[in-house]
Amino acid sequence: MRQYAMIIDLTRCVGCHACALACRAEWDIPAQDGYRRNWVRNLGPAKTSHGLSFTAYPGLCNHCDKPACVPVCPADKIKKTFTEPKTGKTKTMTVAATWKNPFDGTVQIDKTRCLGCGACADACPYGARYVNTNIANKNLDGDGIADKCTFCKPRVEAGLRPACVQTCITDARIFGWRDEPKIADYIKKGAIRMESAQVQTGPNVYYYGHPKDLELLTKTSTPQEMP
Amino acid sequence: MNDGSFIYLYLFNQILATRYIMPNQHPFFFLSAAFTYPEQANIHPFFEILASLSADLSIEFNHQAADSTSLTDLQAEYVRLFINSPAGVPAPPYASIYIDNRGILLQQGHDEAMSFYQAAGLETIESSECEDHIAFELAFIGHLIEDNRLDLLNKFINEHVLKWYPAFSQRLQSARPCHFYQVLGQITGLCLQHILIEEKADE
Amino acid sequence: MNRRRFLKMSAATAMAMAAFSLDGLPPKGGLFRVGQALARTNYGPANGSMGAKEITSVCEMCFWRCPIVTKVRNGKLIKIEGNPKSPVNGQRVCARGNSGIQLLYDPDRIKYPMKRVGARGEGKWAKISWDEALEEIAHNMNKVKKKYGPHALAYFDHGASAENLREVFMAMGTENYTSEPAFFQCVGPAALAYLETVGYIATGTRQYNDMPHAKAMLLVGSHIGENVHVSHVREFIEGLAAGSKLVVVDPRFSVAAGKADIHLSIRPGTDTALLLAWINYVIQNNLYHKEFVANTCQGFADLKKEVKGYSLEWAAEICDLKIADMKAAIEMLAKASPHVMIHPGRHSTWYGKGDVGRHQSYAILSALFGAVGVPGGLYFPTPVKVGHIDCVEEKSKTVAPVEVSLKEDSAYPFSAAFGTVTADIIKAINTSKPYPIRLLGVNGVNIMQTIPDPYETMKAIKKLDFIFCEEMMAGETALWSDIILPDAIYLERYDGVYAYEGLTPYITVRQPALPPMYEAKPPYWIAKNLARHLKIDGFPLPDAKALVNHDLEAVNLSINKLNKQGGIISLPANPYRTPENLKIATDSGKIKLSVAAFEDEDLDAIPKFQPAPAPPKGYARLIYGRCPVHTFSRTMNNLWLNHEVPENKLWLNDEIARQLKIKNDETVVLENQSGKRSNPIKVLVTPGIRPDAVYMTHGFGSKSPHLSRAYGKGAADGYMMTNTVEDPFMGATSKRTNFVRIVKNKSILDIPEIIPVPAAIPKFKLRKLAADRQKAGVRPQYASTGDFSIQERRGGE
């Protein structure tokens, strides 16, 4: 299976929040507390073992190898057939209202079947999901609808870049297949996953940066335990 | 809630049948007019109808306030409450602000209003105002009543107006409006409530 | 069973309504007419902004004006992206650019012309027609002109949209037709220093700094990255990615410092000492570009003599820096010569005295390294010619004669070329000297937050006969205005032609994504119609669109032609010069290391170090900067941007915080040296700020309760700025000459002096008043707009 991934290059990032706002605009996400698919937390200036660091944690759904959010979905299971856009190859899986796509590795939500129970949001160690309670599937007695980053799936399928990548003013965000050189090279030269001893979900957003900035990022923002 | 019988309208039509009232004299066109910027030199008719509706609905009405309010007072208060205020416009009178907590103009709430107008085969006149302004929506209700479009009326009120009017009304009342707009807000709220009768109501 | 009460209408009501319908109102409210019945459609963002109609335009969330694409669906703006054909930003826009949609649809935008119906500053308004509003303004302009003379009219402006109205003021004969706080409070001293030294304004609204090709860069206090102008930040990052070294001099650990090879945490107010010591070091150690200096510069011998006394040892004590670090930094820069970017900074009004000298020092360093007209240095703009038409003919814009001119006879020898000094206008209003100023037009400027000492400004406004403003969002200026005119948002109008003369020159135009909402009008329409009411001839073109087409015609373009090419055309650049082709535009044709014109006015030809007074005992210096999510004070009310960064924080040194027992995120109040107190502000405890300074981002803590989301969130640095020092060259007002201490739980906490101040730097003397008050424990004055009580109006929410 090929896997989409994203590099966030903190040597280029200036923590300007353009990514977060482009995402809000593209997907029409209301500005309510906790309602966001994409966020920036400015970190520091703080001491690290490599000197002072003043950096940022630009976060989004990690589209994990082993997503914690998928197995907890209590929605009725259905059979769903996935198609690889290029080859037309299909694969049928039994899924609840959220799944990991077998052809591009992205984690997606079926909004028409989401109950809004929030189990997936609670399960995510990165807090990448939220439940929009302004809307709900009333026919299912839903309380709201879960939402999160889709890696801009509709845009990517139309040949565009994710909105956050397109708007990034310093080209600090790089999106593509995990095995493509533009991504793989970064991983080779030391881009990290925000994982810890307890949290090993295989996130596919990688952070590259000066050791002091990665230290501050890890220290402040890497989840230390599963929720 | 589906196509319920409609007691208010039923009675209303009964009254119509006996020709006591002209067809355009249910309160919604009045409420609509009262929610537009006051420009008539003579504002007394507004107060009179408001007073009368208050009596009908058992709302307290302060006749002194009516007498001591000038047109300029009413205009300044309208601007403060609904257009621009140094304290931030406390109660923008648009569906878009409240529906889905958008907080800005011309979003989901406006789309909803427009699609209802389209479904009724009506369009708004040329105006500098947004079409989801409370005055438009109340006038639209008036038209639906007159045209006897009960199904659409029910939907419009339940699936749109009541999604935002309570939040708007709350912001209006907490801005300590002058008596006119305080009572207007209450009356409109009651009218919107009472126009709807649940299905089992006439069992 | 849920049975609801139903409405019964009494006969009395029926009668009243019957009468009402005869009262001249259209039947049934008259708000609807029969249209085409359509099935209900479901609008939804399932596909994001894809497939929306695209119209190219130009951003105005800040003055950098990136080329953009507006995306419109069902008559609504749904997204803004960068123009893919733009050579500067491509499809990128910053946080603010992305949020322009929120400005357009903000319920707090000014919707109609309004007049004040309460007391000035009370904020009680009634809606009026455009004709009434313009007639009222015209009447007052004529009345004030007749009574006090034309110079009693003054105009505060900002940005391209202010130009049309400026011509109306010019036609009235006033000399006070331009006073741009953005100039006098920001780039003025830098612009003058570069103009006199290298013969062009290498830094002004635009900045001609070749960062992408630099091999080393120096930033002094400049915080690119937090200060976001997209192409500028891109060029900075490109330079670093290509391997440029970076030296950052800043008392604060900025984002740029985080990317630097060397960060010098300098004592505030001593930058020129460091620069002069570096200049001396470069000369003494033969690190300068001898050929360039010999062929292109004049005044080298004088410079060498003048800076001889400034040693690194001396500077180390003054600047509180280590000699080794200073040396390493200048060697690093020298090694890259001539491809070295001595960045001119941007906001330059720091200490009043010495601001021009500091910028002269940057320019001198660039010249010594031969970094002018070469890759990686200061480069030359590529002139882009477009047409121009006067709205009012030149001959009708004669400045009326005046005995003592506020502009020409200013105490500042170099101010007149740039306009009337902002602070002089405020002073003239308050004192009627040299003549009374009684009417103010304000266009797109928050004069409370951009002019230092808002208390003087408020006093001045109360004295005016008349004040009007043209605004998009009601800032503090609108609160005080007699007439408020609703300006079309930048997304709703045509403006001039935008020609970029930088590394990637282009021509583009602003065009409306949508027509103006409510009764907002574009600036050209407003100026044209005000001119009509004033019976001023001019404005020959029907509208701004015609104006844009006229200006494009000169280069054989039109809006249509431009749109066929993606709304923008790129032009070849000519930024560099060979030694033979290098022409310096000063009168002598040389770069002036020593500026005789300054000497002629009894100012220093070569900069001298003049120490800015150090904080008095118990206080720290207040410094400020930009937040990438906000443009000064203009964007704080933007729903998205406010949600993203709702408030600023006070950066407090971790050691000071430990001694004062202040914890991270605790809320404090600041009190400045004259006893003015700030709004409450949360503390960021950090090692990233020196112990003798505190820092906050500028523009928060709006005192305009109108800006409902921004009101009272965070603290405003502007309201702490009551001590200003004017720059002797052009009268620009200092903004880093204020000192604060902390008030926590109503008790005043003195900030301990951890780093001793050398004897060569005097301490700021507390004015007697403040000192006495301190002794007597008199109740402090709270910063306030004076007349307006928020509690009353908001109904105690």
mmCIF file with all atom_site columns, C-alpha atoms in Angstrom, chain B residues 7-8 11-12 21 24-27 29-30 32-33 37 40 42 45-46 49 52-53 56-57 72 75-76 79-80 82-89 92 94 97 102-107 110-111 115-119 121-126 128-130 135-136 139-140 143 146 155 159 174 176 191 193-194 196-198 200-203, chain C residues 1-10 12-14 16-18 20-21 23 25 27-41 43 74-77 101-102 104-112 114 117 122-128 474 479 517-519 639 704-709 788 790 792-797:
data_model
loop_
_atom_site.group_PDB
_atom_site.id
_atom_site.type_symbol
_atom_site.label_atom_id
_atom_site.label_alt_id
_atom_site.label_comp_id
_atom_site.label_asym_id
_atom_site.label_entity_id
_atom_site.label_seq_id
_atom_site.pdbx_PDB_ins_code
_atom_site.Cartn_x
_atom_site.Cartn_y
_atom_site.Cartn_z
_atom_site.occupancy
_atom_site.B_iso_or_equiv
_atom_site.pdbx_formal_charge
_atom_site.auth_seq_id
_atom_site.auth_comp_id
_atom_site.auth_asym_id
_atom_site.auth_atom_id
_atom_site.pdbx_PDB_model_num
ATOM 1   C CA . ILE B 1 7   ? -55.037 26.765 14.320  1.00 0.00 ? 7   ILE B CA 1
ATOM 2   C CA . TYR B 1 8   ? -53.861 30.298 14.069  1.00 0.00 ? 8   TYR B CA 1
ATOM 3   C CA . LEU B 1 11  ? -58.940 31.122 12.911  1.00 0.00 ? 11  LEU B CA 1
ATOM 4   C CA . PHE B 1 12  ? -57.338 33.754 10.827  1.00 0.00 ? 12  PHE B CA 1
ATOM 5   C CA . ILE B 1 21  ? -59.784 42.178 8.486   1.00 0.00 ? 21  ILE B CA 1
ATOM 6   C CA . ASN B 1 24  ? -52.563 41.939 4.688   1.00 0.00 ? 24  ASN B CA 1
ATOM 7   C CA . GLN B 1 25  ? -53.388 42.525 8.316   1.00 0.00 ? 25  GLN B CA 1
ATOM 8   C CA . HIS B 1 26  ? -51.836 39.619 10.139  1.00 0.00 ? 26  HIS B CA 1
ATOM 9   C CA . PRO B 1 27  ? -48.919 40.876 12.175  1.00 0.00 ? 27  PRO B CA 1
ATOM 10  C CA . PHE B 1 29  ? -45.832 42.389 7.622   1.00 0.00 ? 29  PHE B CA 1
ATOM 11  C CA . PHE B 1 30  ? -46.045 44.815 10.490  1.00 0.00 ? 30  PHE B CA 1
ATOM 12  C CA . SER B 1 32  ? -41.180 43.132 9.262   1.00 0.00 ? 32  SER B CA 1
ATOM 13  C CA . ALA B 1 33  ? -41.713 46.860 8.843   1.00 0.00 ? 33  ALA B CA 1
ATOM 14  C CA . TYR B 1 37  ? -34.774 51.350 9.867   1.00 0.00 ? 37  TYR B CA 1
ATOM 15  C CA . GLN B 1 40  ? -41.447 57.713 9.001   1.00 0.00 ? 40  GLN B CA 1
ATOM 16  C CA . ASN B 1 42  ? -44.799 59.860 12.443  1.00 0.00 ? 42  ASN B CA 1
ATOM 17  C CA . PRO B 1 45  ? -48.730 54.158 14.539  1.00 0.00 ? 45  PRO B CA 1
ATOM 18  C CA . PHE B 1 46  ? -45.852 51.804 15.248  1.00 0.00 ? 46  PHE B CA 1
ATOM 19  C CA . ILE B 1 49  ? -49.851 48.593 17.007  1.00 0.00 ? 49  ILE B CA 1
ATOM 20  C CA . SER B 1 52  ? -52.199 46.646 20.908  1.00 0.00 ? 52  SER B CA 1
ATOM 21  C CA . LEU B 1 53  ? -50.268 43.483 20.091  1.00 0.00 ? 53  LEU B CA 1
ATOM 22  C CA . ASP B 1 56  ? -53.225 40.675 22.904  1.00 0.00 ? 56  ASP B CA 1
ATOM 23  C CA . LEU B 1 57  ? -50.179 38.733 23.998  1.00 0.00 ? 57  LEU B CA 1
ATOM 24  C CA . THR B 1 72  ? -33.970 60.326 16.345  1.00 0.00 ? 72  THR B CA 1
ATOM 25  C CA . GLN B 1 75  ? -32.958 55.725 14.777  1.00 0.00 ? 75  GLN B CA 1
ATOM 26  C CA . ALA B 1 76  ? -29.923 55.937 17.047  1.00 0.00 ? 76  ALA B CA 1
ATOM 27  C CA . VAL B 1 79  ? -28.209 51.825 14.512  1.00 0.00 ? 79  VAL B CA 1
ATOM 28  C CA . ARG B 1 80  ? -26.734 50.796 17.850  1.00 0.00 ? 80  ARG B CA 1
ATOM 29  C CA . PHE B 1 82  ? -28.573 46.366 14.442  1.00 0.00 ? 82  PHE B CA 1
ATOM 30  C CA . ILE B 1 83  ? -26.138 48.325 12.254  1.00 0.00 ? 83  ILE B CA 1
ATOM 31  C CA . ASN B 1 84  ? -23.019 49.625 13.988  1.00 0.00 ? 84  ASN B CA 1
ATOM 32  C CA . SER B 1 85  ? -22.234 50.429 17.549  1.00 0.00 ? 85  SER B CA 1
ATOM 33  C CA . PRO B 1 86  ? -19.154 51.535 19.424  1.00 0.00 ? 86  PRO B CA 1
ATOM 34  C CA . ALA B 1 87  ? -19.755 48.541 21.653  1.00 0.00 ? 87  ALA B CA 1
ATOM 35  C CA . GLY B 1 88  ? -19.795 46.194 18.675  1.00 0.00 ? 88  GLY B CA 1
ATOM 36  C CA . VAL B 1 89  ? -23.143 45.666 17.011  1.00 0.00 ? 89  VAL B CA 1
ATOM 37  C CA . PRO B 1 92  ? -26.870 41.762 14.040  1.00 0.00 ? 92  PRO B CA 1
ATOM 38  C CA . TYR B 1 94  ? -29.164 38.207 10.213  1.00 0.00 ? 94  TYR B CA 1
ATOM 39  C CA . ILE B 1 97  ? -24.620 35.235 12.178  1.00 0.00 ? 97  ILE B CA 1
ATOM 40  C CA . ARG B 1 102 ? -20.792 31.391 11.940  1.00 0.00 ? 102 ARG B CA 1
ATOM 41  C CA . GLY B 1 103 ? -20.624 34.898 13.364  1.00 0.00 ? 103 GLY B CA 1
ATOM 42  C CA . ILE B 1 104 ? -20.327 36.534 9.949   1.00 0.00 ? 104 ILE B CA 1
ATOM 43  C CA . LEU B 1 105 ? -22.599 37.633 7.139   1.00 0.00 ? 105 LEU B CA 1
ATOM 44  C CA . LEU B 1 106 ? -23.773 35.660 4.103   1.00 0.00 ? 106 LEU B CA 1
ATOM 45  C CA . GLN B 1 107 ? -22.948 32.160 5.286   1.00 0.00 ? 107 GLN B CA 1
ATOM 46  C CA . HIS B 1 110 ? -28.272 33.169 4.258   1.00 0.00 ? 110 HIS B CA 1
ATOM 47  C CA . ASP B 1 111 ? -28.093 30.222 1.882   1.00 0.00 ? 111 ASP B CA 1
ATOM 48  C CA . SER B 1 115 ? -33.365 28.575 -0.965  1.00 0.00 ? 115 SER B CA 1
ATOM 49  C CA . PHE B 1 116 ? -36.681 28.942 0.877   1.00 0.00 ? 116 PHE B CA 1
ATOM 50  C CA . TYR B 1 117 ? -37.482 32.111 -1.045  1.00 0.00 ? 117 TYR B CA 1
ATOM 51  C CA . GLN B 1 118 ? -36.680 30.314 -4.272  1.00 0.00 ? 118 GLN B CA 1
ATOM 52  C CA . ALA B 1 119 ? -38.800 27.358 -3.346  1.00 0.00 ? 119 ALA B CA 1
ATOM 53  C CA . GLY B 1 121 ? -41.147 31.367 -6.152  1.00 0.00 ? 121 GLY B CA 1
ATOM 54  C CA . LEU B 1 122 ? -40.398 34.685 -4.529  1.00 0.00 ? 122 LEU B CA 1
ATOM 55  C CA . GLU B 1 123 ? -37.383 36.904 -4.785  1.00 0.00 ? 123 GLU B CA 1
ATOM 56  C CA . THR B 1 124 ? -36.388 39.894 -2.727  1.00 0.00 ? 124 THR B CA 1
ATOM 57  C CA . ILE B 1 125 ? -36.519 43.409 -4.085  1.00 0.00 ? 125 ILE B CA 1
ATOM 58  C CA . GLU B 1 126 ? -33.266 45.232 -4.845  1.00 0.00 ? 126 GLU B CA 1
ATOM 59  C CA . SER B 1 128 ? -28.682 47.128 0.198   1.00 0.00 ? 128 SER B CA 1
ATOM 60  C CA . GLU B 1 129 ? -29.553 44.698 2.972   1.00 0.00 ? 129 GLU B CA 1
ATOM 61  C CA . CYS B 1 130 ? -28.712 41.026 3.207   1.00 0.00 ? 130 CYS B CA 1
ATOM 62  C CA . ALA B 1 135 ? -37.317 42.020 8.186   1.00 0.00 ? 135 ALA B CA 1
ATOM 63  C CA . PHE B 1 136 ? -37.132 39.913 5.003   1.00 0.00 ? 136 PHE B CA 1
ATOM 64  C CA . ALA B 1 139 ? -42.284 39.464 5.434   1.00 0.00 ? 139 ALA B CA 1
ATOM 65  C CA . PHE B 1 140 ? -41.670 36.108 3.812   1.00 0.00 ? 140 PHE B CA 1
ATOM 66  C CA . HIS B 1 143 ? -46.455 35.906 2.167   1.00 0.00 ? 143 HIS B CA 1
ATOM 67  C CA . GLU B 1 146 ? -51.325 34.679 2.632   1.00 0.00 ? 146 GLU B CA 1
ATOM 68  C CA . LYS B 1 155 ? -40.462 24.035 7.292   1.00 0.00 ? 155 LYS B CA 1
ATOM 69  C CA . GLU B 1 159 ? -35.832 24.392 9.956   1.00 0.00 ? 159 GLU B CA 1
ATOM 70  C CA . SER B 1 174 ? -29.206 41.524 26.761  1.00 0.00 ? 174 SER B CA 1
ATOM 71  C CA . ARG B 1 176 ? -30.876 46.493 26.989  1.00 0.00 ? 176 ARG B CA 1
ATOM 72  C CA . CYS B 1 191 ? -45.735 35.163 17.125  1.00 0.00 ? 191 CYS B CA 1
ATOM 73  C CA . GLN B 1 193 ? -43.936 30.312 18.573  1.00 0.00 ? 193 GLN B CA 1
ATOM 74  C CA . HIS B 1 194 ? -47.687 30.531 18.321  1.00 0.00 ? 194 HIS B CA 1
ATOM 75  C CA . LEU B 1 196 ? -46.847 26.646 14.953  1.00 0.00 ? 196 LEU B CA 1
ATOM 76  C CA . ILE B 1 197 ? -49.163 24.078 16.316  1.00 0.00 ? 197 ILE B CA 1
ATOM 77  C CA . GLU B 1 198 ? -47.978 20.593 16.823  1.00 0.00 ? 198 GLU B CA 1
ATOM 78  C CA . LYS B 1 200 ? -51.679 16.543 18.010  1.00 0.00 ? 200 LYS B CA 1
ATOM 79  C CA . ALA B 1 201 ? -52.829 19.908 19.159  1.00 0.00 ? 201 ALA B CA 1
ATOM 80  C CA . ASP B 1 202 ? -56.307 19.658 17.774  1.00 0.00 ? 202 ASP B CA 1
ATOM 81  C CA . GLU B 1 203 ? -57.031 16.131 18.922  1.00 0.00 ? 203 GLU B CA 1
ATOM 82  C CA . MET C 2 1   ? -49.563 16.176 24.436  1.00 0.00 ? 1   MET C CA 1
ATOM 83  C CA . ASN C 2 2   ? -47.837 19.345 23.650  1.00 0.00 ? 2   ASN C CA 1
ATOM 84  C CA . ARG C 2 3   ? -50.459 21.902 22.968  1.00 0.00 ? 3   ARG C CA 1
ATOM 85  C CA . ARG C 2 4   ? -49.318 25.437 22.397  1.00 0.00 ? 4   ARG C CA 1
ATOM 86  C CA . ARG C 2 5   ? -51.162 28.601 23.001  1.00 0.00 ? 5   ARG C CA 1
ATOM 87  C CA . PHE C 2 6   ? -52.140 30.330 19.810  1.00 0.00 ? 6   PHE C CA 1
ATOM 88  C CA . LEU C 2 7   ? -52.260 33.885 18.823  1.00 0.00 ? 7   LEU C CA 1
ATOM 89  C CA . LYS C 2 8   ? -55.476 35.767 18.894  1.00 0.00 ? 8   LYS C CA 1
ATOM 90  C CA . MET C 2 9   ? -55.495 39.178 17.447  1.00 0.00 ? 9   MET C CA 1
ATOM 91  C CA . SER C 2 10  ? -57.919 41.651 18.930  1.00 0.00 ? 10  SER C CA 1
ATOM 92  C CA . ALA C 2 12  ? -58.086 46.864 18.228  1.00 0.00 ? 12  ALA C CA 1
ATOM 93  C CA . THR C 2 13  ? -54.910 45.443 16.747  1.00 0.00 ? 13  THR C CA 1
ATOM 94  C CA . ALA C 2 14  ? -56.677 44.750 13.508  1.00 0.00 ? 14  ALA C CA 1
ATOM 95  C CA . ALA C 2 16  ? -54.435 49.676 14.165  1.00 0.00 ? 16  ALA C CA 1
ATOM 96  C CA . MET C 2 17  ? -52.823 47.584 11.472  1.00 0.00 ? 17  MET C CA 1
ATOM 97  C CA . ALA C 2 18  ? -55.438 48.596 8.976   1.00 0.00 ? 18  ALA C CA 1
ATOM 98  C CA . PHE C 2 20  ? -50.873 51.347 9.500   1.00 0.00 ? 20  PHE C CA 1
ATOM 99  C CA . SER C 2 21  ? -51.086 49.890 6.041   1.00 0.00 ? 21  SER C CA 1
ATOM 100 C CA . ASP C 2 23  ? -49.589 55.115 6.329   1.00 0.00 ? 23  ASP C CA 1
ATOM 101 C CA . LEU C 2 25  ? -45.858 52.116 3.554   1.00 0.00 ? 25  LEU C CA 1
ATOM 102 C CA . PRO C 2 27  ? -48.332 46.908 1.154   1.00 0.00 ? 27  PRO C CA 1
ATOM 103 C CA . LYS C 2 28  ? -46.939 43.741 2.681   1.00 0.00 ? 28  LYS C CA 1
ATOM 104 C CA . GLY C 2 29  ? -43.679 45.410 3.459   1.00 0.00 ? 29  GLY C CA 1
ATOM 105 C CA . GLY C 2 30  ? -42.866 45.480 -0.244  1.00 0.00 ? 30  GLY C CA 1
ATOM 106 C CA . LEU C 2 31  ? -39.802 43.354 0.279   1.00 0.00 ? 31  LEU C CA 1
ATOM 107 C CA . PHE C 2 32  ? -40.622 40.523 -2.099  1.00 0.00 ? 32  PHE C CA 1
ATOM 108 C CA . ARG C 2 33  ? -41.758 40.098 -5.646  1.00 0.00 ? 33  ARG C CA 1
ATOM 109 C CA . VAL C 2 34  ? -42.673 37.047 -7.649  1.00 0.00 ? 34  VAL C CA 1
ATOM 110 C CA . GLY C 2 35  ? -39.629 35.244 -8.966  1.00 0.00 ? 35  GLY C CA 1
ATOM 111 C CA . GLN C 2 36  ? -38.925 31.915 -10.533 1.00 0.00 ? 36  GLN C CA 1
ATOM 112 C CA . ALA C 2 37  ? -39.783 28.953 -8.356  1.00 0.00 ? 37  ALA C CA 1
ATOM 113 C CA . LEU C 2 38  ? -36.806 26.671 -8.032  1.00 0.00 ? 38  LEU C CA 1
ATOM 114 C CA . ALA C 2 39  ? -36.348 23.468 -6.159  1.00 0.00 ? 39  ALA C CA 1
ATOM 115 C CA . ARG C 2 40  ? -34.412 23.949 -2.931  1.00 0.00 ? 40  ARG C CA 1
ATOM 116 C CA . THR C 2 41  ? -30.777 23.518 -3.643  1.00 0.00 ? 41  THR C CA 1
ATOM 117 C CA . TYR C 2 43  ? -25.136 24.444 -1.081  1.00 0.00 ? 43  TYR C CA 1
ATOM 118 C CA . ASN C 2 74  ? -23.213 31.676 -5.728  1.00 0.00 ? 74  ASN C CA 1
ATOM 119 C CA . GLY C 2 75  ? -22.406 35.353 -5.425  1.00 0.00 ? 75  GLY C CA 1
ATOM 120 C CA . LYS C 2 76  ? -20.295 34.862 -2.334  1.00 0.00 ? 76  LYS C CA 1
ATOM 121 C CA . LEU C 2 77  ? -16.598 35.071 -1.748  1.00 0.00 ? 77  LEU C CA 1
ATOM 122 C CA . ILE C 2 101 ? -13.270 36.956 3.582   1.00 0.00 ? 101 ILE C CA 1
ATOM 123 C CA . GLN C 2 102 ? -13.930 37.611 7.259   1.00 0.00 ? 102 GLN C CA 1
ATOM 124 C CA . LEU C 2 104 ? -15.786 41.361 3.926   1.00 0.00 ? 104 LEU C CA 1
ATOM 125 C CA . TYR C 2 105 ? -18.523 39.611 5.881   1.00 0.00 ? 105 TYR C CA 1
ATOM 126 C CA . ASP C 2 106 ? -17.847 41.077 9.296   1.00 0.00 ? 106 ASP C CA 1
ATOM 127 C CA . PRO C 2 107 ? -21.100 42.243 10.907  1.00 0.00 ? 107 PRO C CA 1
ATOM 128 C CA . ASP C 2 108 ? -19.122 45.104 12.429  1.00 0.00 ? 108 ASP C CA 1
ATOM 129 C CA . ARG C 2 109 ? -18.133 46.602 9.100   1.00 0.00 ? 109 ARG C CA 1
ATOM 130 C CA . ILE C 2 110 ? -19.446 50.096 8.530   1.00 0.00 ? 110 ILE C CA 1
ATOM 131 C CA . LYS C 2 111 ? -22.549 49.692 6.415   1.00 0.00 ? 111 LYS C CA 1
ATOM 132 C CA . TYR C 2 112 ? -24.035 53.124 5.833   1.00 0.00 ? 112 TYR C CA 1
ATOM 133 C CA . MET C 2 114 ? -23.657 57.825 9.592   1.00 0.00 ? 114 MET C CA 1
ATOM 134 C CA . VAL C 2 117 ? -26.228 62.272 17.164  1.00 0.00 ? 117 VAL C CA 1
ATOM 135 C CA . GLU C 2 122 ? -20.252 58.844 22.846  1.00 0.00 ? 122 GLU C CA 1
ATOM 136 C CA . GLY C 2 123 ? -20.673 56.755 19.745  1.00 0.00 ? 123 GLY C CA 1
ATOM 137 C CA . LYS C 2 124 ? -24.349 57.468 19.099  1.00 0.00 ? 124 LYS C CA 1
ATOM 138 C CA . TRP C 2 125 ? -25.067 57.476 15.408  1.00 0.00 ? 125 TRP C CA 1
ATOM 139 C CA . ALA C 2 126 ? -27.946 57.782 12.961  1.00 0.00 ? 126 ALA C CA 1
ATOM 140 C CA . LYS C 2 127 ? -27.969 56.540 9.405   1.00 0.00 ? 127 LYS C CA 1
ATOM 141 C CA . ILE C 2 128 ? -27.949 59.240 6.729   1.00 0.00 ? 128 ILE C CA 1
ATOM 142 C CA . ALA C 2 474 ? -14.989 51.401 12.762  1.00 0.00 ? 474 ALA C CA 1
ATOM 143 C CA . LEU C 2 479 ? -15.828 56.560 17.603  1.00 0.00 ? 479 LEU C CA 1
ATOM 144 C CA . MET C 2 517 ? -22.208 45.436 0.250   1.00 0.00 ? 517 MET C CA 1
ATOM 145 C CA . TYR C 2 518 ? -24.708 47.759 1.908   1.00 0.00 ? 518 TYR C CA 1
ATOM 146 C CA . GLU C 2 519 ? -24.028 51.356 0.908   1.00 0.00 ? 519 GLU C CA 1
ATOM 147 C CA . LEU C 2 639 ? -13.176 36.621 13.505  1.00 0.00 ? 639 LEU C CA 1
ATOM 148 C CA . SER C 2 704 ? -12.472 50.999 20.505  1.00 0.00 ? 704 SER C CA 1
ATOM 149 C CA . PRO C 2 705 ? -15.269 49.075 22.077  1.00 0.00 ? 705 PRO C CA 1
ATOM 150 C CA . HIS C 2 706 ? -16.729 49.002 18.588  1.00 0.00 ? 706 HIS C CA 1
ATOM 151 C CA . LEU C 2 707 ? -14.337 46.283 17.578  1.00 0.00 ? 707 LEU C CA 1
ATOM 152 C CA . SER C 2 708 ? -16.332 43.817 19.583  1.00 0.00 ? 708 SER C CA 1
ATOM 153 C CA . ARG C 2 709 ? -14.008 40.866 19.420  1.00 0.00 ? 709 ARG C CA 1
ATOM 154 C CA . PHE C 2 788 ? -17.053 56.354 26.774  1.00 0.00 ? 788 PHE C CA 1
ATOM 155 C CA . ILE C 2 790 ? -18.383 50.470 28.131  1.00 0.00 ? 790 ILE C CA 1
ATOM 156 C CA . GLU C 2 792 ? -23.166 51.521 30.597  1.00 0.00 ? 792 GLU C CA 1
ATOM 157 C CA . ARG C 2 793 ? -23.569 50.903 26.922  1.00 0.00 ? 793 ARG C CA 1
ATOM 158 C CA . ARG C 2 794 ? -23.249 47.181 27.000  1.00 0.00 ? 794 ARG C CA 1
ATOM 159 C CA . GLY C 2 795 ? -25.921 46.912 29.602  1.00 0.00 ? 795 GLY C CA 1
ATOM 160 C CA . GLY C 2 796 ? -23.690 45.181 32.085  1.00 0.00 ? 796 GLY C CA 1
ATOM 161 C CA . GLU C 2 797 ? -23.377 42.023 30.057  1.00 0.00 ? 797 GLU C CA 1
#
